[in-house]
PDB file of C-alpha atoms in Angstrom:
ATOM      1  CA  UNK A   1       0.000   0.000   0.000  1.00 61.00           C
ATOM      2  CA  UNK A   2       0.958   3.629  -0.047  1.00 71.00           C
ATOM      3  CA  UNK A   3       3.436   4.851   2.519  1.00 87.00           C
ATOM      4  CA  UNK A   4       4.832   8.248   3.391  1.00 92.00           C
ATOM      5  CA  UNK A   5       7.916   8.597   5.571  1.00 93.00           C
ATOM      6  CA  UNK A   6       9.378  11.588   7.375  1.00 94.00           C
ATOM      7  CA  UNK A   7      11.974  12.075  10.049  1.00 90.00           C
ATOM      8  CA  UNK A   8      10.366  12.841  13.399  1.00 91.00           C
ATOM      9  CA  UNK A   9      12.367  15.851  14.558  1.00 95.00           C
ATOM     10  CA  UNK A  10      14.249  18.780  13.076  1.00 97.00           C
ATOM     11  CA  UNK A  11      15.989  21.412  15.159  1.00 97.00           C
ATOM     12  CA  UNK A  12      17.120  24.698  13.604  1.00 97.00           C
ATOM     13  CA  UNK A  13      18.280  28.090  14.812  1.00 97.00           C
ATOM     14  CA  UNK A  14      16.011  31.057  14.438  1.00 96.00           C
ATOM     15  CA  UNK A  15      16.829  32.831  11.181  1.00 96.00           C
ATOM     16  CA  UNK A  16      18.273  29.739   9.496  1.00 97.00           C
ATOM     17  CA  UNK A  17      16.507  27.761   6.774  1.00 97.00           C
ATOM     18  CA  UNK A  18      14.633  24.604   7.681  1.00 97.00           C
ATOM     19  CA  UNK A  19      14.441  21.725   5.242  1.00 97.00           C
ATOM     20  CA  UNK A  20      11.898  19.021   6.001  1.00 97.00           C
ATOM     21  CA  UNK A  21      12.117  15.901   3.897  1.00 97.00           C
ATOM     22  CA  UNK A  22       9.584  13.280   2.926  1.00 95.00           C
ATOM     23  CA  UNK A  23       9.622  10.129   0.820  1.00 95.00           C
ATOM     24  CA  UNK A  24       6.626   8.337  -0.595  1.00 91.00           C
ATOM     25  CA  UNK A  25       6.093   5.005  -2.282  1.00 88.00           C
ATOM     26  CA  UNK A  26       3.006   5.378  -4.447  1.00 79.00           C
ATOM     27  CA  UNK A  27       4.143   6.000  -8.014  1.00 74.00           C
ATOM     28  CA  UNK A  28       0.651   7.115  -8.930  1.00 73.00           C
ATOM     29  CA  UNK A  29       0.787   9.972  -6.432  1.00 67.00           C
ATOM     30  CA  UNK A  30      -0.533  12.981  -8.220  1.00 75.00           C
ATOM     31  CA  UNK A  31      -0.739  15.628  -5.548  1.00 84.00           C
ATOM     32  CA  UNK A  32       1.680  16.100  -2.687  1.00 89.00           C
ATOM     33  CA  UNK A  33       0.861  18.334   0.237  1.00 92.00           C
ATOM     34  CA  UNK A  34       2.458  19.942   3.236  1.00 95.00           C
ATOM     35  CA  UNK A  35       0.282  20.505   6.279  1.00 95.00           C
ATOM     36  CA  UNK A  36       1.197  22.335   9.484  1.00 95.00           C
ATOM     37  CA  UNK A  37      -0.223  21.512  12.895  1.00 91.00           C
ATOM     38  CA  UNK A  38       0.230  23.873  15.813  1.00 89.00           C
ATOM     39  CA  UNK A  39      -0.522  22.664  19.354  1.00 83.00           C
ATOM     40  CA  UNK A  40      -4.245  22.196  19.941  1.00 75.00           C
ATOM     41  CA  UNK A  41      -5.111  23.130  16.367  1.00 79.00           C
ATOM     42  CA  UNK A  42      -6.178  21.249  13.271  1.00 82.00           C
ATOM     43  CA  UNK A  43      -4.117  20.578  10.185  1.00 89.00           C
ATOM     44  CA  UNK A  44      -3.515  23.674   8.090  1.00 90.00           C
ATOM     45  CA  UNK A  45      -2.622  23.252   4.429  1.00 89.00           C
ATOM     46  CA  UNK A  46       0.579  25.175   3.695  1.00 92.00           C
ATOM     47  CA  UNK A  47       1.106  24.296   0.071  1.00 91.00           C
ATOM     48  CA  UNK A  48       0.764  21.528  -2.452  1.00 88.00           C
ATOM     49  CA  UNK A  49       2.488  20.510  -5.647  1.00 88.00           C
ATOM     50  CA  UNK A  50       1.218  18.663  -8.655  1.00 84.00           C
ATOM     51  CA  UNK A  51       3.348  15.729  -9.734  1.00 79.00           C
ATOM     52  CA  UNK A  52       4.286  17.262 -13.069  1.00 80.00           C
ATOM     53  CA  UNK A  53       6.048  20.130 -11.280  1.00 82.00           C
ATOM     54  CA  UNK A  54       9.581  20.156  -9.866  1.00 88.00           C
ATOM     55  CA  UNK A  55       9.371  23.193  -7.673  1.00 92.00           C
ATOM     56  CA  UNK A  56       6.886  25.584  -6.202  1.00 91.00           C
ATOM     57  CA  UNK A  57       7.668  28.735  -4.273  1.00 93.00           C
ATOM     58  CA  UNK A  58       5.300  30.668  -2.060  1.00 91.00           C
ATOM     59  CA  UNK A  59       6.875  33.479  -0.030  1.00 94.00           C
ATOM     60  CA  UNK A  60       9.185  31.800   2.520  1.00 96.00           C
ATOM     61  CA  UNK A  61       8.178  28.308   1.464  1.00 96.00           C
ATOM     62  CA  UNK A  62       9.837  26.317  -1.318  1.00 96.00           C
ATOM     63  CA  UNK A  63       8.680  22.834  -2.249  1.00 95.00           C
ATOM     64  CA  UNK A  64      10.966  20.594  -4.271  1.00 95.00           C
ATOM     65  CA  UNK A  65       9.784  17.366  -5.855  1.00 93.00           C
ATOM     66  CA  UNK A  66      12.051  14.655  -7.190  1.00 91.00           C
ATOM     67  CA  UNK A  67       9.569  12.328  -8.815  1.00 88.00           C
ATOM     68  CA  UNK A  68      12.199   9.799  -9.856  1.00 89.00           C
ATOM     69  CA  UNK A  69      13.341   9.324  -6.254  1.00 91.00           C
ATOM     70  CA  UNK A  70       9.834   9.931  -4.844  1.00 90.00           C
ATOM     71  CA  UNK A  71      11.277  12.604  -2.583  1.00 93.00           C
ATOM     72  CA  UNK A  72       9.558  15.782  -1.482  1.00 93.00           C
ATOM     73  CA  UNK A  73      11.041  18.580   0.586  1.00 96.00           C
ATOM     74  CA  UNK A  74       9.763  21.734   2.222  1.00 97.00           C
ATOM     75  CA  UNK A  75      12.193  24.568   2.775  1.00 97.00           C
ATOM     76  CA  UNK A  76      11.250  27.369   5.145  1.00 97.00           C
ATOM     77  CA  UNK A  77      13.501  30.383   4.729  1.00 97.00           C
ATOM     78  CA  UNK A  78      14.357  32.616   7.703  1.00 97.00           C
ATOM     79  CA  UNK A  79      12.736  30.292  10.223  1.00 97.00           C
ATOM     80  CA  UNK A  80      10.864  32.109  12.983  1.00 96.00           C
ATOM     81  CA  UNK A  81       9.596  30.962  16.380  1.00 94.00           C
ATOM     82  CA  UNK A  82       6.077  30.989  14.947  1.00 93.00           C
ATOM     83  CA  UNK A  83       7.124  28.240  12.558  1.00 96.00           C
ATOM     84  CA  UNK A  84       7.447  25.838  15.474  1.00 96.00           C
ATOM     85  CA  UNK A  85       4.900  23.096  14.734  1.00 96.00           C
ATOM     86  CA  UNK A  86       4.507  19.607  13.342  1.00 95.00           C
ATOM     87  CA  UNK A  87       4.753  19.435   9.553  1.00 97.00           C
ATOM     88  CA  UNK A  88       2.981  16.631   7.745  1.00 96.00           C
ATOM     89  CA  UNK A  89       3.696  15.441   4.265  1.00 95.00           C
ATOM     90  CA  UNK A  90       0.692  13.890   2.495  1.00 93.00           C
ATOM     91  CA  UNK A  91      -0.121  12.474  -0.892  1.00 89.00           C
ATOM     92  CA  UNK A  92      -3.132  11.539  -2.933  1.00 83.00           C
ATOM     93  CA  UNK A  93      -3.591   9.824  -6.245  1.00 70.00           C
ATOM     94  CA  UNK A  94      -5.883  10.855  -9.039  1.00 58.00           C
ATOM     95  CA  UNK A  95      -8.312   8.073  -9.695  1.00 55.00           C
ATOM     96  CA  UNK A  96     -12.003   7.732 -10.242  1.00 47.00           C
ATOM     97  CA  UNK A  97     -12.537   9.068  -6.746  1.00 47.00           C
ATOM     98  CA  UNK A  98     -11.321  12.474  -7.825  1.00 56.00           C
ATOM     99  CA  UNK A  99     -11.877  15.008  -5.114  1.00 61.00           C
ATOM    100  CA  UNK A 100     -13.056  12.434  -2.617  1.00 66.00           C
ATOM    101  CA  UNK A 101      -9.629  10.837  -2.378  1.00 78.00           C
ATOM    102  CA  UNK A 102      -8.369  10.410   1.140  1.00 87.00           C
ATOM    103  CA  UNK A 103      -4.898  11.675   1.879  1.00 90.00           C
ATOM    104  CA  UNK A 104      -2.067   9.416   3.008  1.00 90.00           C
ATOM    105  CA  UNK A 105      -0.026  11.174   5.662  1.00 93.00           C
ATOM    106  CA  UNK A 106       3.429  10.796   7.073  1.00 93.00           C
ATOM    107  CA  UNK A 107       3.963  10.751  10.849  1.00 91.00           C
ATOM    108  CA  UNK A 108       4.919  14.402  10.886  1.00 94.00           C
ATOM    109  CA  UNK A 109       8.174  16.228  11.581  1.00 96.00           C
ATOM    110  CA  UNK A 110       8.419  18.266  14.776  1.00 96.00           C
ATOM    111  CA  UNK A 111      10.216  21.499  13.894  1.00 97.00           C
ATOM    112  CA  UNK A 112      12.026  22.869  16.927  1.00 96.00           C
ATOM    113  CA  UNK A 113      13.370  26.410  16.800  1.00 96.00           C
ATOM    114  CA  UNK A 114      16.393  27.279  18.889  1.00 93.00           C
ATOM    115  CA  UNK A 115      16.821  30.943  19.850  1.00 87.00           C
TER     116      UNK A 115
ATOM    117  CA  UNK B   1     -12.421  33.172   7.651  1.00 76.00           C
ATOM    118  CA  UNK B   2     -14.676  30.096   7.438  1.00 80.00           C
ATOM    119  CA  UNK B   3     -13.437  27.057   9.322  1.00 90.00           C
ATOM    120  CA  UNK B   4     -14.355  23.488  10.126  1.00 94.00           C
ATOM    121  CA  UNK B   5     -15.553  23.032  13.692  1.00 95.00           C
ATOM    122  CA  UNK B   6     -15.774  19.864  15.743  1.00 96.00           C
ATOM    123  CA  UNK B   7     -17.513  18.967  18.982  1.00 96.00           C
ATOM    124  CA  UNK B   8     -16.743  17.894  21.564  1.00 96.00           C
ATOM    125  CA  UNK B   9     -13.062  18.670  21.853  1.00 94.00           C
ATOM    126  CA  UNK B  10     -12.615  15.702  24.198  1.00 96.00           C
ATOM    127  CA  UNK B  11     -14.900  12.713  24.681  1.00 97.00           C
ATOM    128  CA  UNK B  12     -14.384  10.057  27.315  1.00 97.00           C
ATOM    129  CA  UNK B  13     -16.412   6.879  27.059  1.00 97.00           C
ATOM    130  CA  UNK B  14     -16.562   3.365  28.389  1.00 97.00           C
ATOM    131  CA  UNK B  15     -15.639   0.420  26.196  1.00 97.00           C
ATOM    132  CA  UNK B  16     -18.698  -0.910  24.386  1.00 97.00           C
ATOM    133  CA  UNK B  17     -20.537   2.405  24.394  1.00 97.00           C
ATOM    134  CA  UNK B  18     -21.633   4.236  21.280  1.00 97.00           C
ATOM    135  CA  UNK B  19     -20.159   7.647  20.521  1.00 98.00           C
ATOM    136  CA  UNK B  20     -21.075  10.274  17.979  1.00 97.00           C
ATOM    137  CA  UNK B  21     -18.471  12.800  16.935  1.00 98.00           C
ATOM    138  CA  UNK B  22     -19.798  15.932  15.325  1.00 97.00           C
ATOM    139  CA  UNK B  23     -18.407  18.203  12.680  1.00 97.00           C
ATOM    140  CA  UNK B  24     -19.656  21.305  10.933  1.00 97.00           C
ATOM    141  CA  UNK B  25     -17.866  21.540   7.580  1.00 95.00           C
ATOM    142  CA  UNK B  26     -17.373  24.805   5.726  1.00 93.00           C
ATOM    143  CA  UNK B  27     -20.768  25.773   4.378  1.00 90.00           C
ATOM    144  CA  UNK B  28     -20.223  25.657   0.605  1.00 87.00           C
ATOM    145  CA  UNK B  29     -18.057  22.532   0.638  1.00 90.00           C
ATOM    146  CA  UNK B  30     -19.344  19.336  -0.890  1.00 88.00           C
ATOM    147  CA  UNK B  31     -16.756  16.731   0.138  1.00 91.00           C
ATOM    148  CA  UNK B  32     -16.393  15.619   3.734  1.00 94.00           C
ATOM    149  CA  UNK B  33     -13.822  13.388   5.380  1.00 95.00           C
ATOM    150  CA  UNK B  34     -12.932  11.727   8.642  1.00 97.00           C
ATOM    151  CA  UNK B  35      -9.386  10.913   9.675  1.00 97.00           C
ATOM    152  CA  UNK B  36      -7.941   9.628  12.907  1.00 96.00           C
ATOM    153  CA  UNK B  37      -4.575   9.838  14.592  1.00 92.00           C
ATOM    154  CA  UNK B  38      -3.678   7.378  17.302  1.00 92.00           C
ATOM    155  CA  UNK B  39      -1.173   8.922  19.708  1.00 87.00           C
ATOM    156  CA  UNK B  40       2.289   8.834  18.172  1.00 81.00           C
ATOM    157  CA  UNK B  41       1.025   7.365  14.909  1.00 84.00           C
ATOM    158  CA  UNK B  42       0.203   8.712  11.483  1.00 86.00           C
ATOM    159  CA  UNK B  43      -2.950  10.550  10.530  1.00 92.00           C
ATOM    160  CA  UNK B  44      -5.046   7.839   8.850  1.00 94.00           C
ATOM    161  CA  UNK B  45      -7.864   8.288   6.376  1.00 94.00           C
ATOM    162  CA  UNK B  46     -11.148   6.723   7.424  1.00 96.00           C
ATOM    163  CA  UNK B  47     -13.845   7.772   4.994  1.00 96.00           C
ATOM    164  CA  UNK B  48     -14.940  10.359   2.476  1.00 93.00           C
ATOM    165  CA  UNK B  49     -18.503  11.424   1.779  1.00 93.00           C
ATOM    166  CA  UNK B  50     -20.048  13.179  -1.179  1.00 89.00           C
ATOM    167  CA  UNK B  51     -23.584  13.676  -2.394  1.00 88.00           C
ATOM    168  CA  UNK B  52     -25.005  11.957   0.672  1.00 90.00           C
ATOM    169  CA  UNK B  53     -23.076   8.760   0.294  1.00 92.00           C
ATOM    170  CA  UNK B  54     -19.698   7.274   1.096  1.00 93.00           C
ATOM    171  CA  UNK B  55     -17.220   7.821  -1.738  1.00 90.00           C
ATOM    172  CA  UNK B  56     -14.240   5.992  -0.382  1.00 89.00           C
ATOM    173  CA  UNK B  57     -13.364   4.212   2.836  1.00 92.00           C
ATOM    174  CA  UNK B  58     -10.267   2.633   4.285  1.00 93.00           C
ATOM    175  CA  UNK B  59      -9.832  -0.793   5.873  1.00 92.00           C
ATOM    176  CA  UNK B  60     -10.140   0.841   9.277  1.00 94.00           C
ATOM    177  CA  UNK B  61     -13.701   1.924   8.525  1.00 96.00           C
ATOM    178  CA  UNK B  62     -15.446  -1.341   9.387  1.00 94.00           C
ATOM    179  CA  UNK B  63     -19.049  -2.063  10.358  1.00 95.00           C
ATOM    180  CA  UNK B  64     -18.559  -0.380  13.723  1.00 96.00           C
ATOM    181  CA  UNK B  65     -18.285   2.975  12.007  1.00 97.00           C
ATOM    182  CA  UNK B  66     -20.913   4.972  10.191  1.00 97.00           C
ATOM    183  CA  UNK B  67     -21.211   8.501   8.885  1.00 97.00           C
ATOM    184  CA  UNK B  68     -24.184  10.696   8.349  1.00 95.00           C
ATOM    185  CA  UNK B  69     -25.123  14.151   7.237  1.00 92.00           C
ATOM    186  CA  UNK B  70     -28.315  14.508   9.257  1.00 88.00           C
ATOM    187  CA  UNK B  71     -29.022  18.063   8.144  1.00 88.00           C
ATOM    188  CA  UNK B  72     -27.543  20.737   5.939  1.00 80.00           C
ATOM    189  CA  UNK B  73     -24.722  21.610   8.254  1.00 88.00           C
ATOM    190  CA  UNK B  74     -23.578  18.684  10.413  1.00 94.00           C
ATOM    191  CA  UNK B  75     -21.469  15.697   9.471  1.00 96.00           C
ATOM    192  CA  UNK B  76     -21.189  12.959  12.073  1.00 97.00           C
ATOM    193  CA  UNK B  77     -19.055   9.911  12.729  1.00 98.00           C
ATOM    194  CA  UNK B  78     -20.647   7.202  14.852  1.00 98.00           C
ATOM    195  CA  UNK B  79     -18.722   4.396  16.491  1.00 97.00           C
ATOM    196  CA  UNK B  80     -21.278   1.804  17.504  1.00 96.00           C
ATOM    197  CA  UNK B  81     -19.410  -0.138  20.180  1.00 95.00           C
ATOM    198  CA  UNK B  82     -16.145   1.489  21.125  1.00 97.00           C
ATOM    199  CA  UNK B  83     -12.993  -0.511  21.750  1.00 96.00           C
ATOM    200  CA  UNK B  84      -9.887   0.536  23.632  1.00 97.00           C
ATOM    201  CA  UNK B  85      -8.003   0.812  20.340  1.00 96.00           C
ATOM    202  CA  UNK B  86     -10.478   3.415  19.075  1.00 97.00           C
ATOM    203  CA  UNK B  87      -8.824   5.929  21.398  1.00 97.00           C
ATOM    204  CA  UNK B  88      -7.406   8.557  19.075  1.00 97.00           C
ATOM    205  CA  UNK B  89      -7.764  12.095  17.804  1.00 95.00           C
ATOM    206  CA  UNK B  90     -10.464  12.222  15.147  1.00 97.00           C
ATOM    207  CA  UNK B  91     -10.228  14.933  12.523  1.00 96.00           C
ATOM    208  CA  UNK B  92     -13.001  16.067  10.226  1.00 97.00           C
ATOM    209  CA  UNK B  93     -12.153  17.801   6.957  1.00 95.00           C
ATOM    210  CA  UNK B  94     -14.058  19.327   4.072  1.00 93.00           C
ATOM    211  CA  UNK B  95     -13.208  20.332   0.533  1.00 89.00           C
ATOM    212  CA  UNK B  96     -14.786  22.240  -2.335  1.00 83.00           C
ATOM    213  CA  UNK B  97     -12.883  20.361  -5.015  1.00 72.00           C
ATOM    214  CA  UNK B  98     -14.371  20.487  -8.497  1.00 67.00           C
ATOM    215  CA  UNK B  99     -13.644  18.043 -11.280  1.00 63.00           C
ATOM    216  CA  UNK B 100     -10.751  19.225 -13.382  1.00 60.00           C
ATOM    217  CA  UNK B 101      -9.329  21.336 -10.607  1.00 64.00           C
ATOM    218  CA  UNK B 102      -5.734  20.744  -9.672  1.00 59.00           C
ATOM    219  CA  UNK B 103      -5.125  19.865  -6.065  1.00 62.00           C
ATOM    220  CA  UNK B 104      -7.693  19.123  -3.412  1.00 73.00           C
ATOM    221  CA  UNK B 105      -7.354  21.464  -0.482  1.00 81.00           C
ATOM    222  CA  UNK B 106      -8.917  19.760   2.466  1.00 89.00           C
ATOM    223  CA  UNK B 107      -9.667  22.045   5.404  1.00 90.00           C
ATOM    224  CA  UNK B 108      -9.308  20.311   8.744  1.00 93.00           C
ATOM    225  CA  UNK B 109     -11.060  20.881  12.028  1.00 93.00           C
ATOM    226  CA  UNK B 110      -9.215  20.990  15.363  1.00 91.00           C
ATOM    227  CA  UNK B 111     -10.096  17.383  16.171  1.00 94.00           C
ATOM    228  CA  UNK B 112     -11.954  15.481  18.865  1.00 96.00           C
ATOM    229  CA  UNK B 113      -9.849  13.505  21.283  1.00 96.00           C
ATOM    230  CA  UNK B 114     -11.660  10.238  22.022  1.00 98.00           C
ATOM    231  CA  UNK B 115     -10.585   8.301  25.104  1.00 97.00           C
ATOM    232  CA  UNK B 116     -12.049   4.832  25.567  1.00 97.00           C
ATOM    233  CA  UNK B 117     -11.699   3.406  29.067  1.00 96.00           C
TER     234      UNK B 117
END
């Protein structure tokens, strides 16, 4: 079945760039997502990338996709204390289900910001 | 900004009891989902719902689970006879995806923590 893997923790200094990595197994993955979860809150979609793209940039966020290696990364430039959260990688495949497709999530990476 | 809401935030129940978790999706959304996250584990897809019927469900979503949209605003998940292993955070999500649209932004609620004793 589909699987999404992430490392559990990442510690960075405030002001540095954070790079959170994710690997997935489903070759039919069409959409790949990054969600952010702050304590006590739900999952907030940060960005997503379509599988025919290599890169997507949105302000401080850069998503890189290596489809051959099934590797996705999220780079947060100039990391701030407010970026401290759990970041989930997720994927879905385009099939007859279309918009009703459930997402397959990784376990989440805890981003820890050091002052 | 519209958001998905869930009640209660925490539900404690005895094993074997029925529970109903409630969600109010974003009002113009047409697709609704339930996910769960057992402590320390991944967020797992349970079921999706569209046009008043289940669109897709995972292996986890067995006969003990059911979903319903009893009125125009609520979306519920019922667990008929809870087991200890049903203890988890349950997330509701909704989406306004349209066919042909790239990406499917699912908006998540804050979750209901279910504790089965």
